[in-house]
Amino acid sequence: EVLFCGFISNYKKAIEEAKLVLAIEKRNQWALDFLIEITVENQDWEEAIGWTKQLQKITGKTTSEDEAKFDVFKLSLIHISE
């Protein structure tokens, strides 16, 4: 249990650090990729959509893979709200 609590603490710290990186450098692709990955793992679809949109703004490209992710996220949000 102590190990699990330590993992959660480090996990939250890593998210905070990535957000801090973005506060300093809004166009940091590593931080955005990291936050997208974490929010998808946590099934926090609204956050994942927000980070993905921010990444698309700075890269200037929308791939079919990104569009597919949005479809999955949106369907998940609709399903959850029903």
XYZ file of N, CA and C in Angstrom:
246
model
N 0.822 -1.193 0.000
C 0.000 0.000 0.000
C 0.868 1.260 0.000
N 1.962 1.247 0.734
C 2.863 2.393 0.768
C 3.457 2.626 -0.618
N 3.834 1.552 -1.293
C 4.385 1.659 -2.638
C 3.360 2.276 -3.575
N 2.093 1.842 -3.465
C 1.030 2.382 -4.304
C 0.837 3.876 -4.046
N 0.839 4.278 -2.789
C 0.688 5.700 -2.439
C 1.848 6.517 -2.999
N 3.041 5.950 -2.941
C 4.213 6.629 -3.503
C 4.084 6.781 -5.011
N 3.556 5.758 -5.665
C 3.344 5.815 -7.109
C 2.353 6.913 -7.456
N 1.242 6.977 -6.727
C 0.218 7.999 -6.980
C 0.815 9.388 -6.775
N 1.585 9.548 -5.721
C 2.221 10.832 -5.439
C 3.154 11.238 -6.575
N 3.974 10.295 -7.044
C 4.891 10.583 -8.147
C 4.128 10.858 -9.433
N 3.049 10.157 -9.637
C 2.198 10.311 -10.809
C 1.621 11.727 -10.849
N 1.058 12.152 -9.713
C 0.497 13.498 -9.628
C 1.577 14.553 -9.805
N 2.746 14.302 -9.233
C 3.872 15.240 -9.359
C 4.290 15.351 -10.822
N 4.324 14.236 -11.535
C 4.706 14.257 -12.944
C 3.716 15.088 -13.761
N 2.431 14.963 -13.456
C 1.411 15.757 -14.150
C 1.604 17.236 -13.840
N 1.828 17.555 -12.579
C 2.057 18.949 -12.183
C 3.284 19.512 -12.885
N 4.345 18.715 -12.982
C 5.574 19.160 -13.636
C 5.340 19.415 -15.126
N 4.584 18.539 -15.777
C 4.289 18.731 -17.199
C 3.483 20.013 -17.401
N 2.537 20.266 -16.514
C 1.753 21.506 -16.597
C 2.629 22.726 -16.344
N 3.597 22.595 -15.435
C 4.536 23.682 -15.172
C 5.379 23.969 -16.408
N 5.823 22.920 -17.075
C 6.583 23.082 -18.322
C 5.745 23.870 -19.321
N 4.462 23.535 -19.434
C 3.586 24.247 -20.368
C 3.347 25.697 -19.945
N 3.339 25.948 -18.659
C 3.170 27.327 -18.195
C 4.367 28.177 -18.617
N 5.523 27.546 -18.676
C 6.755 28.245 -19.067
C 6.902 28.261 -20.586
N 6.600 27.138 -21.205
C 6.762 26.987 -22.655
C 5.500 26.347 -23.231
N 4.559 27.178 -23.655
C 3.242 26.701 -24.085
C 3.287 25.759 -25.286
N 4.382 25.788 -26.039
C 4.473 24.983 -27.249
C 5.339 23.730 -27.045
N 5.449 23.268 -25.823
C 6.288 22.107 -25.537
C 5.528 20.826 -25.902
N 5.964 20.211 -26.999
C 5.253 19.031 -27.494
C 5.410 17.831 -26.569
N 6.560 17.694 -25.928
C 6.751 16.573 -25.016
C 5.722 16.621 -23.889
N 5.562 17.799 -23.275
C 4.622 17.937 -22.158
C 3.197 17.643 -22.615
N 2.826 18.138 -23.793
C 1.478 17.887 -24.304
C 1.264 16.404 -24.601
N 2.235 15.777 -25.244
C 2.126 14.341 -25.516
C 1.982 13.552 -24.213
N 2.769 13.931 -23.219
C 2.717 13.258 -21.921
C 1.338 13.409 -21.286
N 0.810 14.629 -21.286
C -0.498 14.881 -20.671
C -1.621 14.169 -21.430
N -1.504 14.102 -22.744
C -2.497 13.364 -23.529
C -2.467 11.893 -23.139
N -1.268 11.334 -23.079
C -1.131 9.921 -22.730
C -1.703 9.624 -21.345
N -1.386 10.473 -20.376
C -1.856 10.269 -19.005
C -3.384 10.389 -18.920
N -3.944 11.411 -19.578
C -5.394 11.598 -19.484
C -6.148 10.480 -20.202
N -5.588 9.958 -21.281
C -6.216 8.818 -21.955
C -6.166 7.596 -21.043
N -5.016 7.356 -20.413
C -4.898 6.228 -19.489
C -5.914 6.339 -18.353
N -6.166 7.570 -17.897
C -7.118 7.801 -16.807
C -8.563 7.927 -17.304
N -8.744 7.808 -18.602
C -10.061 7.957 -19.224
C -10.704 9.297 -18.886
N -9.869 10.325 -18.808
C -10.340 11.691 -18.593
C -10.440 12.336 -19.975
N -11.531 12.007 -20.676
C -11.659 12.340 -22.086
C -11.693 13.835 -22.341
N -12.361 14.594 -21.499
C -12.431 16.041 -21.719
C -11.041 16.666 -21.655
N -10.246 16.253 -20.676
C -8.867 16.749 -20.581
C -8.056 16.309 -21.792
N -8.228 15.051 -22.189
C -7.483 14.531 -23.340
C -7.818 15.322 -24.602
N -9.087 15.640 -24.777
C -9.496 16.443 -25.933
C -8.834 17.814 -25.880
N -8.848 18.436 -24.714
C -8.235 19.762 -24.566
C -6.755 19.765 -24.887
N -6.021 18.789 -24.350
C -4.576 18.713 -24.616
C -4.309 18.406 -26.087
N -5.138 17.544 -26.689
C -4.953 17.202 -28.104
C -5.210 18.409 -28.986
N -6.240 19.184 -28.673
C -6.513 20.405 -29.444
C -5.352 21.383 -29.328
N -4.794 21.508 -28.133
C -3.659 22.406 -27.938
C -2.453 21.931 -28.759
N -2.226 20.631 -28.784
C -1.127 20.079 -29.573
C -1.366 20.328 -31.062
N -2.597 20.146 -31.515
C -2.898 20.387 -32.923
C -2.676 21.841 -33.305
N -2.974 22.764 -32.398
C -2.758 24.191 -32.675
C -1.286 24.489 -32.899
N -0.427 23.887 -32.090
C 0.996 24.220 -32.229
C 1.676 23.462 -33.364
N 1.177 22.278 -33.701
C 1.783 21.528 -34.792
C 1.175 21.917 -36.132
N -0.041 22.463 -36.084
C -0.704 22.875 -37.313
C -1.211 21.726 -38.146
N -1.254 20.540 -37.558
C -1.741 19.415 -38.350
C -2.739 18.589 -37.555
N -3.711 18.112 -38.273
C -4.697 17.203 -37.721
C -4.584 15.922 -38.523
N -4.280 14.849 -37.859
C -4.158 13.574 -38.564
C -5.441 12.787 -38.403
N -5.619 11.817 -39.275
C -6.805 10.974 -39.157
C -6.797 10.228 -37.829
N -5.586 9.934 -37.308
C -5.493 9.268 -36.002
C -6.050 10.178 -34.910
N -5.701 11.472 -34.965
C -6.241 12.422 -33.989
C -7.758 12.505 -34.101
N -8.252 12.547 -35.325
C -9.698 12.613 -35.531
C -10.380 11.372 -34.971
N -9.764 10.224 -35.154
C -10.321 8.984 -34.610
C -10.345 9.041 -33.085
N -9.281 9.588 -32.500
C -9.250 9.735 -31.034
C -10.411 10.601 -30.570
N -10.635 11.730 -31.271
C -11.730 12.610 -30.889
C -13.066 11.883 -30.953
N -13.257 11.086 -31.993
C -14.503 10.339 -32.110
C -14.688 9.401 -30.918
N -13.622 8.709 -30.557
C -13.696 7.792 -29.411
C -13.984 8.573 -28.138
N -13.287 9.682 -27.949
C -13.482 10.499 -26.747
C -14.921 11.001 -26.677
N -15.418 11.526 -27.803
C -16.769 12.074 -27.816
C -17.808 10.989 -27.535
N -17.640 9.831 -28.146
C -18.573 8.727 -27.895
C -18.536 8.314 -26.436
N -17.358 8.305 -25.847
C -17.231 7.949 -24.436
C -17.950 8.968 -23.566
N -17.807 10.252 -23.897
C -18.483 11.297 -23.120
C -19.999 11.167 -23.218
N -20.491 10.897 -24.425
C -21.935 10.741 -24.614
C -22.434 9.540 -23.843
N -21.694 8.434 -23.936
C -22.086 7.207 -23.233
C -22.109 7.413 -21.719
N -21.127 8.132 -21.194
C -21.044 8.384 -19.749
C -22.221 9.234 -19.279
N -22.609 10.216 -20.084
C -23.667 11.153 -19.662
C -25.061 10.533 -19.756
N -25.195 9.407 -20.432
C -26.524 8.800 -20.580
C -26.943 8.036 -19.354
